[in-house]
Short mmCIF file of C-alpha atoms in Angstrom, two decimals:
data_model
loop_
_atom_site.label_atom_id
_atom_site.label_comp_id
_atom_site.label_asym_id
_atom_site.label_seq_id
_atom_site.Cartn_x
_atom_site.Cartn_y
_atom_site.Cartn_z
CA MET A 1 188.36 158.46 96.12
CA MET A 2 190.81 155.99 97.71
CA GLU A 3 188.24 153.27 97.00
CA ASN A 4 188.63 154.01 93.27
CA LYS A 5 192.43 154.03 93.24
CA ILE A 6 193.87 152.07 90.33
CA LYS A 7 195.66 149.09 91.83
CA LYS A 8 195.51 146.65 88.94
CA VAL A 9 195.67 147.02 85.15
CA VAL A 10 194.36 144.16 83.03
CA ILE A 11 195.47 143.91 79.42
CA LEU A 12 193.25 141.90 77.09
CA GLY A 13 195.24 140.49 74.19
CA GLY A 14 198.87 139.76 73.48
CA GLY A 15 200.76 140.35 70.24
CA THR A 16 202.74 143.50 69.67
CA SER A 17 200.04 145.74 71.15
CA GLY A 18 199.51 143.76 74.33
CA TRP A 19 203.14 143.14 75.16
CA ILE A 20 204.27 146.70 74.43
CA SER A 21 201.47 147.83 76.74
CA ALA A 22 202.49 145.36 79.44
CA ALA A 23 206.21 146.10 79.26
CA LEU A 24 205.86 149.88 79.20
CA THR A 25 203.11 150.09 81.82
CA LYS A 26 205.06 147.91 84.25
CA LYS A 27 208.34 149.71 83.58
CA LEU A 28 206.88 153.19 84.07
CA LEU A 29 204.59 152.44 87.01
CA GLY A 30 206.56 149.64 88.66
CA ASN A 31 205.27 148.18 91.90
CA ALA A 32 202.62 150.88 92.23
CA ILE A 33 200.26 148.64 90.26
CA GLN A 34 199.73 145.02 89.31
CA VAL A 35 199.66 144.18 85.60
CA GLU A 36 197.98 141.04 84.28
CA LEU A 37 197.76 140.15 80.59
CA VAL A 38 195.08 137.77 79.33
CA GLU A 39 195.63 136.08 75.98
CA SER A 40 194.87 132.84 74.23
CA ASP A 41 197.20 130.83 72.03
CA GLN A 42 194.08 129.91 70.03
CA ILE A 43 193.75 133.48 68.74
CA GLY A 44 196.21 134.59 66.07
CA THR A 45 197.49 138.11 65.60
CA VAL A 46 197.57 140.23 62.46
CA GLY A 47 201.35 140.21 62.84
CA VAL A 48 202.43 142.01 59.65
CA GLY A 49 203.60 145.24 61.29
CA GLU A 50 207.29 145.03 60.51
CA ALA A 51 208.39 148.63 59.82
CA THR A 52 208.77 151.35 62.44
CA ILE A 53 209.72 155.01 62.80
CA PRO A 54 212.48 156.56 64.98
CA PRO A 55 210.46 156.97 68.23
CA ILE A 56 210.76 153.18 68.63
CA GLN A 57 214.29 153.91 69.87
CA LEU A 58 212.86 155.91 72.77
CA LEU A 59 210.56 153.02 73.66
CA ASN A 60 213.44 150.54 73.63
CA SER A 61 215.63 152.95 75.59
CA VAL A 62 213.00 153.52 78.30
CA LEU A 63 212.63 149.76 78.62
CA GLY A 64 216.39 149.47 78.93
CA LEU A 65 216.69 147.06 75.99
CA ASN A 66 220.14 146.33 74.60
CA GLU A 67 220.11 147.27 70.90
CA ALA A 68 222.35 144.43 69.76
CA GLU A 69 220.26 141.86 71.65
CA PHE A 70 217.06 143.41 70.29
CA ILE A 71 218.35 143.26 66.69
CA ARG A 72 219.47 139.64 67.10
CA GLU A 73 216.28 138.44 68.82
CA THR A 74 213.83 140.13 66.43
CA LYS A 75 215.80 139.54 63.18
CA ALA A 76 215.82 143.30 62.77
CA THR A 77 217.38 145.44 60.07
CA ILE A 78 217.87 149.20 59.86
CA LYS A 79 215.36 151.56 58.29
CA LEU A 80 216.59 154.96 57.08
CA ALA A 81 213.66 155.84 54.84
CA ILE A 82 210.73 154.76 52.72
CA LYS A 83 211.23 154.73 48.97
CA PHE A 84 208.01 155.68 47.17
CA GLU A 85 207.83 154.31 43.65
CA ASN A 86 205.18 155.17 41.02
CA TRP A 87 203.30 157.54 43.35
CA LYS A 88 203.74 160.86 41.54
CA GLN A 89 203.69 159.13 38.17
CA GLN A 90 204.67 155.72 36.85
CA GLY A 91 208.44 155.31 36.72
CA HIS A 92 209.09 158.15 39.17
CA SER A 93 210.45 157.59 42.68
CA TYR A 94 211.37 159.65 45.72
CA TYR A 95 212.32 159.04 49.34
CA HIS A 96 210.73 160.01 52.60
CA THR A 97 213.75 159.77 54.87
CA PHE A 98 214.06 160.26 58.60
CA GLY A 99 216.75 162.86 57.97
CA VAL A 100 216.68 166.57 57.23
CA ALA A 101 217.83 167.87 53.87
CA GLY A 102 220.40 170.68 53.93
CA LYS A 103 220.48 173.44 56.48
CA GLY A 104 218.20 176.44 56.65
CA MET A 105 218.66 179.96 57.97
CA ALA A 106 216.93 181.57 60.92
CA PHE A 107 213.23 181.90 59.97
CA CYS A 108 214.01 180.62 56.45
CA GLN A 109 213.74 176.89 55.74
CA PHE A 110 216.09 175.12 53.34
CA GLN A 111 213.57 174.75 50.51
CA HIS A 112 213.45 178.54 50.09
CA LEU A 113 217.17 178.64 49.30
CA LEU A 114 216.77 175.88 46.73
CA LYS A 115 213.81 177.67 45.20
CA ARG A 116 215.75 180.93 45.00
CA VAL A 117 218.51 179.35 42.86
CA GLY A 118 216.15 177.20 40.79
CA GLU A 119 217.12 173.82 42.25
CA LEU A 120 213.75 172.90 43.72
CA GLU A 121 212.09 172.63 40.31
CA ASP A 122 214.08 169.45 39.65
CA ASP A 123 212.71 167.26 42.44
CA THR A 124 215.81 165.06 42.52
CA ASN A 125 217.93 167.85 43.97
CA LEU A 126 216.42 168.05 47.46
CA TRP A 127 217.69 164.62 48.50
CA GLN A 128 221.30 165.27 47.43
CA TYR A 129 221.58 167.21 50.71
CA ASP A 130 220.15 164.39 52.87
CA LEU A 131 222.55 161.94 54.54
CA ASN A 132 219.82 159.36 55.12
CA TYR A 133 219.10 159.32 51.39
CA LEU A 134 222.77 159.08 50.43
CA CYS A 135 223.29 156.11 52.77
CA ALA A 136 220.04 154.42 51.69
CA GLU A 137 221.06 154.62 48.03
CA ALA A 138 224.57 153.36 48.83
CA GLY A 139 223.29 150.57 51.11
CA LYS A 140 225.45 151.88 53.96
CA PHE A 141 224.84 152.22 57.68
CA ALA A 142 226.59 152.70 61.01
CA LYS A 143 225.73 154.83 63.99
CA ILE A 144 227.34 158.25 63.74
CA ASN A 145 228.20 159.65 67.15
CA THR A 146 228.05 163.38 66.58
CA LYS A 147 226.66 166.53 68.11
CA ASP A 148 226.58 168.20 64.71
CA PRO A 149 222.94 168.04 63.54
CA ILE A 150 223.96 168.37 59.89
CA ILE A 151 225.37 164.82 59.90
CA ASP A 152 222.80 163.34 62.24
CA MET A 153 221.25 160.19 60.74
CA PRO A 154 218.00 159.22 62.49
CA TYR A 155 216.91 155.62 61.96
CA ALA A 156 214.31 153.05 62.90
CA TYR A 157 214.00 149.31 62.36
CA HIS A 158 212.35 146.60 60.36
CA PHE A 159 211.70 143.58 62.57
CA ASP A 160 209.58 140.47 62.90
CA ALA A 161 206.58 141.67 64.91
CA GLY A 162 205.90 138.18 66.27
CA LEU A 163 209.47 137.86 67.54
CA TYR A 164 209.27 141.36 69.06
CA ALA A 165 206.13 140.35 70.97
CA GLN A 166 207.92 137.24 72.27
CA PHE A 167 210.94 139.33 73.22
CA LEU A 168 208.76 141.77 75.19
CA ARG A 169 206.81 138.92 76.79
CA LYS A 170 210.01 137.53 78.31
CA TYR A 171 210.96 141.03 79.42
CA SER A 172 207.52 141.73 80.93
CA GLU A 173 207.27 138.49 82.84
CA LYS A 174 210.71 139.11 84.36
CA MET A 175 209.40 142.53 85.45
CA GLY A 176 206.47 140.90 87.24
CA VAL A 177 203.67 140.98 84.65
CA LYS A 178 201.35 138.01 85.14
CA ARG A 179 200.24 136.21 81.98
CA THR A 180 196.94 134.31 82.06
CA GLU A 181 195.99 131.91 79.28
CA GLY A 182 192.34 131.74 78.29
CA LEU A 183 189.52 132.86 76.05
CA VAL A 184 187.10 135.50 77.32
CA LYS A 185 183.66 133.95 77.68
CA GLN A 186 181.95 136.87 79.40
CA VAL A 187 182.68 140.47 80.36
CA GLU A 188 181.30 141.41 83.77
CA GLN A 189 180.18 145.03 84.12
CA ASP A 190 179.09 147.17 87.05
CA GLN A 191 175.31 147.51 86.83
CA VAL A 192 175.40 151.17 87.88
CA THR A 193 178.47 152.67 86.17
CA GLY A 194 178.85 150.27 83.24
CA ASN A 195 182.56 149.91 84.08
CA VAL A 196 184.18 146.56 83.38
CA ASN A 197 184.71 144.69 86.63
CA ALA A 198 186.18 141.41 85.41
CA LEU A 199 186.82 139.07 82.51
CA ILE A 200 185.30 135.60 82.87
CA LEU A 201 187.40 133.05 80.98
CA ASP A 202 186.34 129.80 79.34
CA ASN A 203 188.07 127.80 82.09
CA GLY A 204 185.98 129.56 84.74
CA ALA A 205 188.72 131.89 85.93
CA ARG A 206 187.68 135.42 86.88
CA VAL A 207 190.23 138.19 86.16
CA GLU A 208 189.37 141.37 88.05
CA GLY A 209 190.85 144.77 87.36
CA ASP A 210 190.46 148.50 87.94
CA LEU A 211 191.62 149.66 84.49
CA PHE A 212 191.46 147.57 81.31
CA LEU A 213 193.56 147.98 78.16
CA ASP A 214 191.78 146.54 75.15
CA CYS A 215 194.44 145.05 72.86
CA SER A 216 192.02 142.59 71.25
CA GLY A 217 192.66 143.82 67.71
CA PHE A 218 190.05 144.85 65.15
CA LYS A 219 187.33 143.07 67.17
CA GLY A 220 187.55 145.54 70.06
CA LEU A 221 186.00 143.09 72.51
CA LEU A 222 185.83 145.61 75.36
CA ILE A 223 185.78 149.03 73.68
CA GLN A 224 183.21 148.07 71.06
CA ASP A 225 181.50 144.73 71.69
CA THR A 226 180.99 145.56 75.38
CA LEU A 227 180.86 149.37 75.60
CA ARG A 228 179.50 150.13 72.08
CA THR A 229 181.81 153.12 71.73
CA GLY A 230 181.33 153.62 67.99
CA TYR A 231 183.69 154.29 65.11
CA GLU A 232 184.46 157.29 62.92
CA ASP A 233 184.82 155.99 59.36
CA TRP A 234 187.52 157.63 57.19
CA SER A 235 187.25 155.27 54.21
CA HIS A 236 185.96 158.10 51.99
CA TRP A 237 189.46 159.60 52.28
CA LEU A 238 191.57 156.45 52.68
CA GLN A 239 189.77 154.09 50.34
CA CYS A 240 192.06 151.08 50.60
CA ASP A 241 190.24 148.55 52.79
CA SER A 242 192.15 145.32 52.29
CA ALA A 243 195.65 143.91 52.41
CA LEU A 244 197.33 140.71 51.32
CA ALA A 245 200.51 139.76 53.18
CA VAL A 246 203.05 137.09 52.30
CA PRO A 247 206.61 136.34 53.46
CA SER A 248 209.31 135.51 50.95
CA GLU A 249 212.92 134.39 51.03
CA ARG A 250 215.55 136.86 52.15
CA HIS A 251 216.92 139.13 49.45
CA GLU A 252 220.63 138.84 48.65
CA ASN A 253 221.25 142.48 49.60
CA THR A 254 219.34 143.87 52.58
CA ALA A 255 218.29 147.42 51.75
CA PRO A 256 218.20 149.85 54.71
CA TYR A 257 214.78 151.19 53.68
CA THR A 258 211.19 150.14 53.05
CA ARG A 259 209.86 150.11 49.51
CA SER A 260 206.33 151.37 48.80
CA ILE A 261 205.37 150.64 45.19
CA ALA A 262 202.13 152.13 43.87
CA HIS A 263 199.94 150.07 41.54
CA SER A 264 196.73 151.00 39.74
CA ALA A 265 194.54 150.61 42.84
CA GLY A 266 196.79 150.44 45.85
CA TRP A 267 200.40 149.90 46.79
CA GLN A 268 202.85 147.14 47.63
CA TRP A 269 205.30 147.00 50.53
CA ARG A 270 208.67 145.27 50.57
CA ILE A 271 210.36 145.06 53.96
CA PRO A 272 213.75 143.36 54.31
CA LEU A 273 214.46 141.33 57.46
CA GLN A 274 217.46 139.22 58.36
CA HIS A 275 215.70 135.91 57.71
CA ARG A 276 213.05 136.81 55.13
CA ASN A 277 211.29 139.60 53.30
CA GLY A 278 207.92 140.98 54.36
CA ASN A 279 205.63 141.68 51.40
CA GLY A 280 202.10 142.86 51.01
CA LEU A 281 199.60 144.67 48.84
CA VAL A 282 197.26 147.28 50.30
CA PHE A 283 194.32 147.77 47.94
CA SER A 284 190.78 149.01 47.46
CA SER A 285 188.26 146.18 47.07
CA SER A 286 186.10 148.58 45.04
CA HIS A 287 188.85 148.73 42.42
CA TYR A 288 190.52 145.28 42.66
CA SER A 289 189.05 141.84 43.21
CA GLU A 290 190.90 139.59 45.64
CA ALA A 291 192.04 137.46 42.69
CA GLU A 292 193.44 140.51 40.86
CA ALA A 293 195.22 141.71 43.99
CA THR A 294 196.70 138.28 44.62
CA ASP A 295 197.99 138.07 41.06
CA ILE A 296 199.61 141.51 41.28
CA LEU A 297 201.29 140.74 44.61
CA MET A 298 202.56 137.28 43.69
CA SER A 299 203.79 138.49 40.30
CA ASN A 300 205.84 141.26 41.88
CA LEU A 301 207.88 139.48 44.56
CA ASP A 302 211.66 139.81 44.51
CA THR A 303 212.15 136.38 46.02
CA LYS A 304 210.39 133.01 46.33
CA PRO A 305 207.25 133.07 48.55
CA LEU A 306 207.36 131.10 51.80
CA ALA A 307 203.59 130.81 52.35
CA ASP A 308 200.25 131.56 50.78
CA PRO A 309 199.10 135.19 50.97
CA LYS A 310 196.97 136.12 53.98
CA LEU A 311 193.97 138.42 53.45
CA ILE A 312 193.25 141.17 55.97
CA ARG A 313 190.14 143.37 55.78
CA PHE A 314 190.05 146.71 57.57
CA GLN A 315 188.23 150.01 57.82
CA THR A 316 190.28 153.17 58.22
CA GLY A 317 189.17 155.46 61.01
CA ARG A 318 189.16 155.71 64.79
CA ARG A 319 187.03 155.04 67.84
CA TYR A 320 185.00 158.04 68.90
CA LYS A 321 186.55 157.55 72.32
CA GLN A 322 189.75 155.63 72.87
CA TRP A 323 189.19 155.88 76.62
CA ASN A 324 185.62 154.97 77.57
CA LYS A 325 184.68 154.38 81.22
CA ASN A 326 187.55 152.25 82.59
CA VAL A 327 188.61 150.81 79.21
CA ILE A 328 191.37 152.19 76.97
CA ALA A 329 191.69 150.89 73.42
CA VAL A 330 195.29 150.33 72.32
CA GLY A 331 196.46 149.25 68.89
CA LEU A 332 193.99 148.00 66.27
CA SER A 333 191.06 148.19 68.70
CA SER A 334 191.54 151.99 68.86
CA GLY A 335 191.35 152.54 65.11
CA PHE A 336 193.32 151.84 61.97
CA LEU A 337 195.44 153.98 59.70
CA GLU A 338 196.88 151.97 56.86
CA PRO A 339 200.61 151.11 57.08
CA LEU A 340 201.78 153.56 54.41
CA GLU A 341 204.00 155.51 56.84
CA SER A 342 204.65 152.72 59.37
CA THR A 343 202.71 154.39 62.19
CA SER A 344 200.83 151.40 63.65
CA ILE A 345 203.43 150.35 66.23
CA HIS A 346 204.10 153.98 67.11
CA LEU A 347 200.40 154.51 67.90
CA ILE A 348 200.60 151.64 70.40
CA GLN A 349 203.61 153.25 72.04
CA SER A 350 201.97 156.68 72.00
CA ALA A 351 198.76 155.39 73.59
CA VAL A 352 200.63 153.83 76.54
CA VAL A 353 202.90 156.85 77.02
CA ARG A 354 199.82 159.09 77.01
CA LEU A 355 198.27 156.88 79.66
CA ALA A 356 201.42 157.18 81.76
CA HIS A 357 201.22 160.98 81.56
CA LEU A 358 197.53 160.96 82.48
CA PHE A 359 197.47 157.92 84.75
CA PRO A 360 194.67 158.21 87.31
CA HIS A 361 196.14 158.52 90.77
CA GLN A 362 193.19 158.24 93.11
CA GLY A 363 190.67 157.23 90.47
CA ILE A 364 189.44 157.90 86.94
CA THR A 365 188.11 161.42 86.40
CA ASP A 366 186.32 163.02 83.45
CA GLU A 367 189.15 165.53 83.12
CA LEU A 368 191.74 162.80 82.54
CA VAL A 369 189.53 160.85 80.16
CA ASN A 370 188.60 163.91 78.12
CA GLU A 371 192.21 165.06 77.77
CA TYR A 372 193.35 161.59 76.76
CA ASN A 373 190.65 161.42 74.10
CA ARG A 374 191.40 164.94 72.85
CA GLN A 375 195.08 164.16 72.37
CA SER A 376 194.31 160.82 70.70
CA LYS A 377 191.88 162.45 68.28
CA VAL A 378 194.38 165.12 67.25
CA GLU A 379 197.15 162.55 66.77
CA PHE A 380 195.00 160.32 64.55
CA GLU A 381 193.78 163.26 62.47
CA GLN A 382 197.28 164.61 61.88
CA ILE A 383 198.54 161.22 60.69
CA ARG A 384 195.38 160.81 58.58
CA ASP A 385 196.10 164.07 56.76
CA PHE A 386 199.69 163.05 56.05
CA LEU A 387 198.52 159.75 54.53
CA ILE A 388 195.85 161.41 52.39
CA LEU A 389 198.54 163.74 50.98
CA HIS A 390 200.27 160.79 49.28
CA TYR A 391 197.10 159.77 47.46
CA HIS A 392 195.58 163.14 46.62
CA VAL A 393 198.61 165.03 45.30
CA THR A 394 199.58 162.96 42.28
CA GLU A 395 199.90 163.29 38.53
CA ARG A 396 198.64 159.76 37.92
CA ASN A 397 195.44 159.52 35.92
CA ASP A 398 195.96 156.05 34.45
CA SER A 399 193.23 154.34 36.50
CA ARG A 400 189.87 155.07 38.08
CA PHE A 401 191.43 154.73 41.53
CA TRP A 402 193.97 157.53 41.00
CA ARG A 403 191.42 159.78 39.29
CA ASP A 404 189.13 159.27 42.30
CA MET A 405 192.00 160.19 44.64
CA GLN A 406 192.70 163.43 42.78
CA ALA A 407 189.02 164.42 42.68
CA MET A 408 188.09 163.75 46.32
CA THR A 409 187.39 166.52 48.79
CA ILE A 410 190.10 166.51 51.45
CA PRO A 411 189.99 167.70 55.10
CA ASP A 412 190.25 171.47 55.52
CA THR A 413 193.35 171.06 57.69
CA LEU A 414 195.22 169.34 54.85
CA ALA A 415 193.88 171.66 52.15
CA HIS A 416 195.20 174.66 54.09
CA LYS A 417 198.66 173.12 54.47
CA ILE A 418 198.84 172.27 50.74
CA GLU A 419 197.71 175.71 49.57
CA LEU A 420 200.12 177.49 51.91
CA PHE A 421 203.05 175.47 50.58
CA LYS A 422 202.01 175.89 46.94
CA ALA A 423 201.80 179.66 47.35
CA ASN A 424 205.14 180.36 48.99
CA GLY A 425 206.82 177.22 50.32
CA ARG A 426 205.85 177.80 53.97
CA LEU A 427 205.59 174.76 56.22
CA PHE A 428 204.48 174.94 59.85
CA ARG A 429 204.39 171.93 62.13
CA GLU A 430 201.22 171.63 64.15
CA GLN A 431 201.72 171.12 67.87
CA ASN A 432 202.72 167.51 68.59
CA ASP A 433 202.42 166.50 64.92
CA LEU A 434 204.27 163.20 64.58
CA PHE A 435 205.73 164.33 61.27
CA LEU A 436 208.25 167.16 61.15
CA GLU A 437 208.45 169.87 58.49
CA SER A 438 211.16 167.83 56.75
CA SER A 439 208.71 164.93 56.29
CA TRP A 440 205.96 167.13 54.86
CA LEU A 441 208.53 168.77 52.57
CA GLN A 442 209.80 165.50 51.14
CA VAL A 443 206.35 164.08 50.41
CA MET A 444 205.00 167.34 48.97
CA VAL A 445 207.98 167.81 46.65
CA GLY A 446 208.15 164.09 45.89
CA GLN A 447 204.49 164.03 44.89
CA GLY A 448 204.99 167.02 42.59
CA LEU A 449 204.16 170.11 44.65
CA ILE A 450 206.58 172.95 43.86
CA PRO A 451 205.91 176.34 45.52
CA ARG A 452 205.39 179.40 43.34
CA ASP A 453 207.44 181.70 45.57
CA TYR A 454 210.05 181.65 48.34
CA HIS A 455 210.69 183.46 51.60
CA PRO A 456 212.15 186.98 51.15
CA LEU A 457 214.97 186.16 53.57
CA ALA A 458 216.44 183.98 50.81
CA ASN A 459 217.30 187.28 49.08
CA SER A 460 219.68 188.21 51.90
CA MET A 461 222.40 186.29 50.03
CA THR A 462 223.42 186.45 46.39
CA GLU A 463 222.88 183.42 44.18
CA GLN A 464 226.63 182.88 44.19
CA GLN A 465 226.70 182.84 47.99
CA ILE A 466 223.79 180.40 48.16
CA ASN A 467 225.40 178.10 45.59
CA GLU A 468 228.66 178.12 47.53
CA MET A 469 226.78 177.29 50.74
CA LEU A 470 224.97 174.44 48.96
CA ARG A 471 228.27 173.09 47.67
CA LYS A 472 229.70 173.00 51.18
CA ILE A 473 226.57 171.36 52.64
CA LYS A 474 226.63 168.68 49.94
CA ALA A 475 230.31 168.00 50.65
CA VAL A 476 229.67 167.65 54.40
CA LYS A 477 226.72 165.32 53.81
CA ASN A 478 228.69 163.11 51.40
CA GLU A 479 231.87 162.94 53.46
CA PRO A 480 230.81 160.13 55.90
CA VAL A 481 229.25 157.84 53.27
CA ASP A 482 232.38 156.16 51.91
CA LYS A 483 233.67 155.48 55.42
CA LEU A 484 230.57 153.58 56.54
CA PRO A 485 230.21 149.78 56.29
CA SER A 486 227.47 148.27 54.18
CA HIS A 487 224.14 147.68 55.90
CA ASP A 488 224.67 143.90 55.72
CA GLU A 489 228.15 144.27 57.25
CA PHE A 490 226.69 146.31 60.11
CA ILE A 491 223.96 143.71 60.79
CA ALA A 492 226.47 140.83 60.61
CA ARG A 493 228.79 142.62 63.01
CA ILE A 494 226.10 143.41 65.57
CA CYS A 495 224.67 139.90 65.41
CA LYS A 496 228.02 138.19 65.81
CA THR A 497 228.00 136.06 68.95
CA ASN A 498 230.77 136.64 71.48
#
């Protein structure tokens, strides 16, 4: 097996996917392997992934990145939540925050206490016990150093994905990653095993490797064009198949949250950065023409556009195998789940961390490949279900799109979770589900799901005792808000040059 030992990893493609893969692989595996990244300046990147979720902090921490430098270099802002507008019904809004509302009891989650005293029926009440929500609404942010989980305020970032890729490129090259410029002209495979042996570039260079990470985007040059791995199509559940993206001038006040605004056949994102706003419209081409979508997007910008809108076509789903032979698909080449919950960059991070856990020591084995693919499949399916929830559970019937969403048959895994919550408010997190019970709770309640019953342990206190506990929780959650600087003040302070 020593002959098959992985000595060199070749990454095909740059952008966010390629440079996260390069930086993390080199950092985790160090001098045990060589890492070479092949990219061409002639090939553009999708480059609209600007919103993240809290695990990005772990990635940056493992890489040893300085947060202030990262925020300055990538024009980043803070993200406490996503504000969903017009999803349940037109004119209604709710937040999916990274925080946890209230405080539950042993074996009895917080929503059962609210249900017991009649507060859950008004779906604005849940968030009054959520510090992330309170700070998002107030436009406040600062890091709270506390060991008390009740005032913990998890956060992520909005950043310029192109600048992040450049930032990680500089980091990676300092760590010893070799960058090779060139277009792939031919992929050389072993005639017996079908493994990829080398990439032949247009300048004649031959880049050999033992393990290849395919970060070539939707094209999937290695995983699909070369290995014909195949694709599981989920567009019958997630029917949006197109997006228009356009930058606009920076907004006067930089909100510490993403906005997701539902329209009659899709939804619009608004992402505030230090130097501009990111905007886009995700839509179904079966329900909107490109001209209609363009008109909706350009008519609903907060600020002056800085470019013409860019059209992106996609198909939601996943590769049947994300690890096939000696090729691992990372990023868009592995599959696509629309950006509704900002999971795209996390899936890059997750793929590389999974590889680190299952990295072949003396050579690739079926056991490692099968376990990698099993975990990847489960992760994609769990995120898929969470996204479908937003579309399927809605009171909107004002367009064919929303009526189609309500009427569609959903995966059994999601149907079970919905029915369990509707019956008695129970939420159970599946093993390794990216989204915690607090996330499922906020989206279910925000979309209009109110359970019929509550856990019997909520009867262990009188209504008066529960109301007094709620009053104290609300006071504790509100107490830090006035003391915090505005989000813009925080960003200005951290970006101030010494």
